[in-house]
Amino acid sequence: MASHRQHSVLATMPSSTSDPLLHNIPIPSFLTSASSESFTWLYTTAALICALLVLEQSVYRYKKRHLPGSSWTIPIIGKYADSLKPTMEGYMAQWNSGALSAVSVFNIFVVMASSNEYSRKILNSPNHAEPCLVYSAKQILMPDNWVFLTGKTHVEYRRILNTLFTRKALGIYIGVQDAISRQHFSKWLSEAATDSSPKPIMMTARDLNMHTSLRVFCGKHIPEEGAVEINQKYWDITQALELVNFPLAIPGTKVYRAIQARKAAFKWLELAASQAKIAVAEGAEPECMLEEWVKEMQSPSYKGRKDFSDREMAMVVFSFLFASQDAMSSGLIYGFQHLADHPDILAKIREEQYRVRAGDVDKPLTLEMLDEMPYLKAFVKESMRVKPPVTMVPYKATKAFPISADYTVPANSMVIPSFYNSLHDPTVFPDPDSLSPERWLDPQSSANTNPKNYLVFGSGPHKCIGIEYATMNIALILATASVMMDWEHDITPESNKVKIIATLFPLDGCRLKLSPRKHV
């Protein structure tokens, strides 16, 4: 019965095939034309996208030529996903694939150099390549920052800044460094007395470095609230200067936050430059880098520029601060970890400290005292060789760069020299992964007779300008810590794994248990 009713209802419904009236209803022409045009645009867009993707792959393969690397690149983003969380294992695989190899990130063609020969060639070819750090570096550090200068202008600027790292200048800085390191160690020990459990020192060591460098560079010309703000804001800058970041300064991105942090820090640094000029004009003797700079410009023997604006001086300090709270912090943290893991080396450093200090561990260190500590210096040099703070520095090919007999880096490509392989070359550093300060104590050792391999601070016209300051600061802090504190390393599964930000850090932050050390 139900079936019969259903059939009846269906029979009464109009049929498009049976009702001749429906065949006479005209269909508007614009509907058929719109449908046709939609399909045309769809096919055209799809064809265009396919053509662009084919072009992208063709350009990549043309630039890559015979270099090791992926045969095809992921459309548009390339190796972006892999670069978001870089690992030493990933970098090692890339470096070990060949002395030169290729990748692509966001259509930026990148040539990686792993051999000492090619790395040094990049660093020493200012006519073909210039440092670019990372894609967003000029947005953050500002395009007219001295670190991006090239040619004669850069040479002249650097010659002037070298006066800030003379032995006379370092003699001013060391007193500030000693006082602040003791202040921080007392705070560390006070906190450890309340809670003796192991704590990661990554950020506390970074705070120590920031405080030290800020006072060395700017003295008392930045109030405490300014120092706190700069310290907090600079971490945003560090995170934005990772090798790969989303390149646009859109609110919420790391690059945007870094630019805001730079603006906040800059107002304090310009104020410090202005006040340093006033202090020296009123007869003050230099107690910080800015004052030493102003005083040096007044010297009758000074032949460089004398018209540095507050902004220019602030920009120099800004770049120095970035290096000190980043690369120098990495070197310091691994210094603590290496000493904790090698008590025999720490014992030798302590013996040297007691001998040079004549038992008076409260006496501030001087340059002359550091000169009598060769083992400490050898340890600092070796520690940074084993775990170099900076493993690579991106450069940009300003024009076609014939880097080898059979390959030319295309203009506007990134070309990145690696330091790690040079520092772990077994022919120069036997048993390269072992920590052996003694290899630097013999003038005839392969380590000392092959200085070209020690690329911790780079090479060429853009070699780190603050080598003496950085090594002195790390050495002084570790020396003072060795006589003020005992520390035990809480080894975790992540202790020997590497966290790569802009520089290298232990993945677990280097967890130490601190306790006061009795005077010997």
XYZ file of C-alpha atoms in Angstrom:
520
model
C 0.000 0.000 0.000
C 2.827 2.368 0.933
C 4.604 1.448 -2.245
C 1.524 2.251 -4.277
C 1.160 5.702 -2.653
C 4.830 6.478 -3.280
C 4.448 5.563 -6.916
C 1.385 7.785 -7.195
C 3.160 10.779 -5.707
C 6.139 10.333 -7.961
C 3.827 10.039 -10.910
C 2.318 13.441 -10.176
C 5.718 15.242 -9.969
C 6.798 17.180 -13.082
C 9.550 15.552 -15.102
C 12.203 17.532 -16.952
C 12.282 14.837 -19.554
C 8.590 14.360 -19.987
C 7.216 17.894 -19.760
C 7.735 19.717 -23.075
C 7.024 23.059 -21.425
C 10.281 22.923 -19.524
C 12.228 22.642 -22.739
C 10.953 26.033 -23.733
C 12.319 27.845 -20.633
C 15.305 29.884 -21.831
C 18.605 29.649 -19.795
C 20.254 33.089 -19.364
C 23.419 33.320 -21.453
C 25.411 35.015 -18.684
C 25.210 31.807 -16.613
C 26.807 29.706 -19.293
C 29.412 32.384 -20.062
C 30.216 32.878 -16.354
C 30.691 29.156 -15.917
C 32.943 29.026 -18.939
C 35.015 31.994 -17.763
C 35.362 30.472 -14.276
C 36.794 27.288 -15.701
C 39.080 29.344 -17.961
C 40.437 31.323 -14.994
C 40.774 28.142 -12.970
C 42.764 26.384 -15.684
C 44.841 29.519 -16.340
C 45.667 29.980 -12.641
C 46.523 26.317 -12.229
C 48.727 26.409 -15.313
C 50.449 29.566 -14.071
C 51.103 28.055 -10.642
C 52.466 24.889 -12.217
C 54.702 26.958 -14.486
C 56.028 28.956 -11.524
C 56.713 25.786 -9.556
C 58.531 24.258 -12.500
C 60.505 27.486 -12.889
C 61.365 27.451 -9.179
C 62.703 23.908 -9.412
C 64.577 24.661 -12.628
C 66.250 27.748 -11.142
C 67.209 25.809 -8.008
C 68.726 22.963 -10.013
C 70.525 25.422 -12.302
C 72.074 27.237 -9.335
C 72.855 24.017 -7.495
C 74.516 22.335 -10.486
C 76.649 19.442 -9.219
C 76.741 20.405 -5.531
C 75.493 17.886 -2.962
C 72.008 18.621 -1.701
C 68.400 17.704 -2.374
C 67.715 17.137 -6.068
C 64.424 19.000 -5.704
C 63.370 21.683 -3.247
C 60.051 21.755 -1.424
C 57.922 24.341 -3.280
C 58.171 27.883 -1.880
C 59.375 27.072 1.650
C 62.295 24.778 0.807
C 64.095 23.645 3.982
C 62.202 26.147 6.158
C 60.555 23.465 8.294
C 63.907 21.789 9.039
C 65.451 25.158 9.884
C 62.846 26.029 12.510
C 64.413 23.550 14.939
C 68.007 23.134 13.795
C 70.139 20.376 15.277
C 73.865 19.736 15.293
C 73.143 16.349 13.749
C 71.366 18.051 10.857
C 74.171 20.546 10.350
C 76.790 17.811 10.542
C 74.960 15.804 7.894
C 74.916 18.864 5.626
C 78.593 19.668 6.225
C 79.656 16.061 5.745
C 77.833 15.857 2.411
C 80.607 17.871 0.767
C 83.039 20.770 1.090
C 80.312 22.813 -0.637
C 76.617 21.889 -0.574
C 73.325 23.591 -1.374
C 69.900 24.151 0.188
C 67.006 26.519 -0.437
C 64.875 28.315 2.176
C 61.963 30.512 1.104
C 63.514 30.694 -2.367
C 66.766 31.966 -0.877
C 69.523 29.868 -2.415
C 72.133 28.916 0.166
C 75.623 27.479 -0.349
C 77.145 25.869 2.756
C 80.937 25.650 3.045
C 82.350 23.062 5.437
C 86.075 22.923 4.633
C 88.636 25.275 6.128
C 89.726 26.327 2.645
C 86.291 27.437 1.455
C 85.217 28.892 4.805
C 88.308 31.076 4.968
C 87.870 32.076 1.324
C 84.377 33.406 2.082
C 85.567 35.250 5.183
C 88.484 36.782 3.303
C 86.702 37.832 0.074
C 85.103 41.214 0.854
C 84.889 42.013 -2.857
C 82.545 39.072 -3.399
C 80.702 38.534 -0.111
C 79.527 40.616 2.826
C 78.173 39.522 6.217
C 74.396 39.502 6.420
C 74.019 37.438 9.638
C 70.399 36.474 8.971
C 67.727 37.661 6.535
C 66.131 40.005 9.091
C 69.380 41.260 10.669
C 69.333 44.676 9.009
C 65.756 45.263 10.136
C 66.772 44.541 13.723
C 70.309 45.938 13.961
C 69.568 48.746 11.440
C 71.060 48.828 7.934
C 73.616 51.553 8.733
C 75.069 49.630 11.669
C 78.862 49.464 11.410
C 78.818 45.635 11.312
C 77.351 45.815 7.788
C 79.906 48.275 6.436
C 82.335 47.094 3.785
C 85.476 48.248 2.039
C 87.431 51.316 3.046
C 84.608 52.694 5.187
C 84.571 49.525 7.273
C 88.360 49.453 7.618
C 88.417 53.044 8.881
C 85.544 52.488 11.298
C 87.167 49.364 12.651
C 90.509 51.119 13.096
C 88.803 53.627 15.352
C 86.977 50.970 17.371
C 90.220 49.057 17.922
C 91.178 51.812 20.368
C 88.379 50.547 22.641
C 90.179 47.226 23.147
C 93.766 48.296 23.796
C 95.528 46.976 26.879
C 94.987 50.370 28.497
C 91.249 50.108 27.895
C 91.097 46.478 29.059
C 92.838 47.567 32.264
C 89.860 49.867 32.945
C 87.293 47.182 32.201
C 88.771 44.367 34.293
C 88.017 46.073 37.594
C 84.346 46.389 36.657
C 84.229 42.763 35.518
C 85.774 41.479 38.735
C 83.441 43.437 41.009
C 80.258 42.451 39.172
C 81.176 38.756 38.909
C 81.728 38.602 42.683
C 78.422 40.349 43.246
C 76.578 37.780 41.131
C 78.361 34.796 42.683
C 77.359 36.000 46.146
C 73.755 36.149 44.938
C 74.014 32.659 43.399
C 75.369 31.231 46.646
C 72.730 33.008 48.720
C 69.982 31.461 46.597
C 71.689 28.054 46.753
C 71.723 28.261 50.559
C 67.926 28.535 50.459
C 67.470 25.823 47.829
C 70.474 23.605 47.187
C 68.922 21.587 44.360
C 70.580 21.808 40.915
C 69.426 24.732 38.780
C 70.086 25.543 35.102
C 72.565 28.421 34.840
C 71.827 29.363 31.228
C 69.838 32.499 32.014
C 71.652 33.416 35.249
C 75.006 33.276 33.466
C 73.547 35.339 30.643
C 72.302 37.915 33.191
C 75.823 38.082 34.636
C 77.274 38.717 31.180
C 74.671 41.352 30.339
C 75.185 43.189 33.619
C 78.963 43.068 33.252
C 79.067 44.253 29.655
C 76.448 46.940 30.144
C 78.473 48.494 32.979
C 81.785 48.005 31.156
C 80.400 49.739 28.077
C 78.145 52.383 29.649
C 79.297 52.702 33.250
C 76.926 54.557 35.536
C 75.276 56.393 32.663
C 72.336 53.976 32.541
C 70.073 53.857 35.619
C 69.164 50.516 37.161
C 65.686 50.453 35.642
C 67.266 50.977 32.217
C 69.706 48.136 32.793
C 66.865 45.812 33.800
C 64.816 46.752 30.730
C 67.751 46.246 28.356
C 68.514 42.865 29.906
C 64.937 41.703 29.490
C 64.478 43.084 25.978
C 67.720 41.707 24.575
C 66.494 38.139 24.774
C 63.896 39.035 22.136
C 66.749 40.203 19.907
C 68.676 36.969 20.403
C 65.678 34.835 19.464
C 64.999 36.893 16.338
C 68.571 36.448 15.106
C 68.296 32.698 14.764
C 69.461 31.488 11.375
C 65.884 31.135 10.114
C 62.867 33.136 11.242
C 59.679 34.353 9.636
C 61.171 37.354 7.810
C 58.355 39.939 8.082
C 58.031 42.263 11.074
C 54.363 41.515 11.702
C 53.033 42.000 15.271
C 53.459 38.755 17.169
C 56.528 37.605 15.231
C 60.030 37.344 16.711
C 61.346 39.964 14.294
C 58.658 42.458 15.325
C 59.369 41.927 19.031
C 63.109 42.325 18.388
C 62.595 45.660 16.636
C 60.533 46.925 19.562
C 63.236 45.686 21.941
C 65.906 47.509 19.954
C 63.940 50.757 20.166
C 63.570 50.384 23.932
C 67.280 49.631 24.437
C 68.383 52.359 22.084
C 66.879 55.210 24.075
C 69.023 54.203 27.069
C 72.195 53.714 25.016
C 71.872 57.122 23.347
C 71.368 58.667 26.773
C 74.536 56.946 28.006
C 76.554 58.256 25.036
C 75.333 61.791 25.673
C 76.142 61.648 29.387
C 79.574 60.112 28.764
C 80.475 63.129 26.603
C 79.348 65.466 29.370
C 81.286 63.559 32.050
C 84.560 63.655 30.099
C 84.039 67.331 29.240
C 83.766 68.000 32.970
C 87.112 66.310 33.580
C 86.119 62.770 34.598
C 88.687 60.020 34.045
C 87.320 57.111 31.970
C 85.564 54.384 33.937
C 83.759 52.720 31.019
C 84.079 52.155 27.275
C 82.020 55.164 26.196
C 84.096 57.502 28.349
C 87.315 55.927 27.062
C 86.067 56.484 23.494
C 85.320 60.159 24.136
C 88.643 60.649 25.941
C 90.559 58.947 23.133
C 89.016 61.286 20.562
C 90.378 64.228 22.550
C 93.933 62.874 22.504
C 96.402 64.960 20.417
C 97.646 61.759 18.782
C 94.150 60.707 17.672
C 93.727 61.006 13.908
C 90.286 59.478 13.298
C 86.808 60.967 13.195
C 85.795 63.091 16.173
C 82.176 63.770 15.297
C 80.484 60.536 16.340
C 76.851 61.248 17.163
C 75.092 59.807 20.205
C 73.205 57.522 17.823
C 76.384 56.196 16.179
C 77.997 55.491 19.538
C 74.814 53.829 20.771
C 74.734 51.660 17.643
C 78.272 50.404 18.313
C 77.463 49.559 21.939
C 74.227 47.923 20.783
C 76.169 45.526 18.519
C 78.771 44.833 21.221
C 76.010 44.006 23.716
C 74.446 41.528 21.327
C 77.726 39.652 20.972
C 78.458 39.698 24.706
C 75.083 38.376 25.860
C 74.947 35.761 23.138
C 78.274 34.299 22.012
C 80.105 35.195 25.227
C 77.331 33.644 27.331
C 77.577 30.434 25.320
C 81.328 30.278 25.905
C 80.907 30.941 29.637
C 78.157 28.360 30.195
C 80.087 25.634 28.411
C 83.145 26.677 30.421
C 81.271 25.910 33.642
C 79.982 22.617 32.239
C 83.369 21.490 30.946
C 85.072 22.221 34.277
C 82.372 20.385 36.204
C 82.788 17.357 33.908
C 86.618 17.457 34.120
C 87.570 17.855 37.808
C 91.237 17.209 36.993
C 91.291 20.324 34.782
C 89.423 22.354 37.414
C 91.977 21.269 40.022
C 94.830 22.583 37.843
C 93.048 25.899 37.348
C 92.546 26.241 41.101
C 96.191 25.458 41.800
C 97.178 28.193 39.373
C 94.752 30.634 41.005
C 96.092 30.066 44.508
C 99.657 30.417 43.290
C 99.157 33.641 41.338
C 96.885 35.184 43.961
C 99.330 34.170 46.724
C 96.404 32.719 48.659
C 94.456 35.994 48.718
C 91.307 34.984 46.788
C 89.548 38.241 47.670
C 92.117 40.306 45.826
C 90.701 41.692 42.531
C 92.269 40.320 39.388
C 94.456 42.513 37.194
C 95.724 42.105 33.646
C 99.169 41.367 35.042
C 97.763 38.539 37.160
C 95.919 37.078 34.155
C 99.192 37.143 32.233
C 100.526 34.647 34.793
C 97.669 32.179 34.222
C 98.582 30.280 31.023
C 96.646 27.154 31.974
C 93.435 29.141 32.503
C 93.877 30.801 29.110
C 94.566 27.453 27.450
C 91.400 26.014 28.981
C 89.238 28.900 27.738
C 90.677 28.529 24.252
C 90.140 24.771 24.244
C 86.635 24.938 25.703
C 85.527 27.259 22.897
C 87.183 25.017 20.333
C 85.264 21.956 21.500
C 81.965 23.846 21.728
C 82.336 26.953 19.553
C 79.673 29.532 20.444
C 79.277 30.419 16.755
C 79.308 27.529 14.298
C 78.702 29.614 11.168
C 78.165 33.200 9.999
C 75.913 33.796 6.972
C 77.319 35.970 4.191
C 75.676 37.268 1.019
C 77.338 37.006 -2.377
C 77.316 40.577 -3.683
C 78.190 39.312 -7.153
C 79.001 36.026 -8.853
C 81.594 34.409 -6.581
C 83.977 31.861 -8.192
C 84.598 30.021 -4.961
C 86.194 26.955 -6.584
C 87.582 25.899 -9.929
C 84.303 24.233 -10.898
C 81.639 26.224 -9.067
C 80.538 29.871 -8.911
C 78.121 31.013 -6.220
C 75.313 32.970 -7.938
C 75.010 36.665 -7.054
C 72.597 37.462 -4.180
C 72.814 33.923 -2.803
C 73.635 33.296 0.834
C 77.008 31.653 1.317
C 77.707 30.311 4.800
C 81.164 29.358 6.099
C 81.232 26.704 8.825
C 83.669 26.968 11.727
C 82.923 23.638 13.393
C 84.743 21.344 10.971
C 87.901 23.476 11.056
C 87.865 23.356 14.858
C 87.426 19.573 14.876
C 89.918 18.673 12.152
C 91.686 15.550 13.494
C 94.839 16.307 11.521
C 95.238 19.561 13.460
C 93.516 18.605 16.719
C 94.140 14.895 17.439
C 91.173 13.321 19.237
C 89.228 16.493 18.358
C 86.214 15.903 20.616
C 88.328 15.561 23.763
C 88.974 18.558 26.015
C 92.738 19.001 26.308
C 94.063 22.457 27.348
C 97.574 21.018 27.163
C 97.458 21.089 23.362
C 97.794 24.910 23.579
C 100.724 24.920 26.030
C 103.264 23.537 23.551
C 104.252 26.247 21.021
C 105.156 23.532 18.507
C 101.882 21.594 18.759
C 99.788 21.174 15.620
C 97.110 23.337 17.255
C 99.500 26.269 17.667
C 101.193 25.849 14.298
C 97.886 25.860 12.398
C 96.218 29.108 13.511
C 94.163 29.156 10.307
C 92.004 26.385 11.788
C 91.064 28.295 14.938
C 87.979 30.053 13.579
C 86.176 30.607 16.887
C 86.248 34.354 16.226
C 86.123 34.179 12.448
C 88.723 35.510 10.044
C 89.293 38.316 7.598
C 88.130 41.946 7.723
C 85.074 41.108 9.841
C 86.879 39.002 12.428
C 85.481 39.604 15.922
C 86.840 42.911 17.173
C 86.420 42.042 20.868
C 88.486 38.847 21.080
C 90.614 40.054 23.994
C 87.612 41.389 25.895
C 85.547 38.206 25.420
C 88.304 35.783 26.389
C 89.346 37.976 29.334
C 85.767 38.095 30.626
C 85.237 34.323 30.395
C 88.628 33.633 31.979
C 88.078 36.110 34.821
C 84.614 34.789 35.677
C 85.718 31.158 35.697
C 88.850 32.004 37.682
C 86.908 33.847 40.362
C 84.188 31.185 40.443
C 86.818 28.477 40.955
C 88.004 30.015 44.226
C 84.614 31.206 45.487
C 82.445 28.174 44.692
C 82.228 24.458 44.228
C 79.817 23.208 41.586
C 78.489 19.814 40.617
C 76.941 19.062 37.236
C 73.536 17.399 37.375
C 73.936 15.353 34.191
C 70.703 14.678 32.314
C 70.002 12.938 28.987
C 70.030 16.414 27.427
C 73.277 17.691 28.957
C 75.391 16.813 25.928
C 72.738 17.756 23.383
C 72.877 21.187 21.829
C 70.237 23.889 21.712
C 70.857 26.193 18.761
C 69.476 29.705 19.065
C 71.842 32.187 17.479
C 74.675 30.356 19.256
C 75.087 27.009 21.042
C 73.795 26.204 24.516
C 73.370 22.933 26.461
C 69.851 21.664 25.811
C 69.139 21.325 29.555
C 70.580 24.772 30.361
C 73.576 23.313 32.264
C 72.160 22.262 35.633
C 74.600 22.975 38.468
C 74.481 22.482 42.219
C 76.417 25.328 43.863
C 78.037 25.607 47.278
C 80.525 28.043 48.850
C 84.184 27.044 48.770
C 86.365 27.387 51.826
C 89.397 29.605 51.510
C 92.573 27.630 51.000
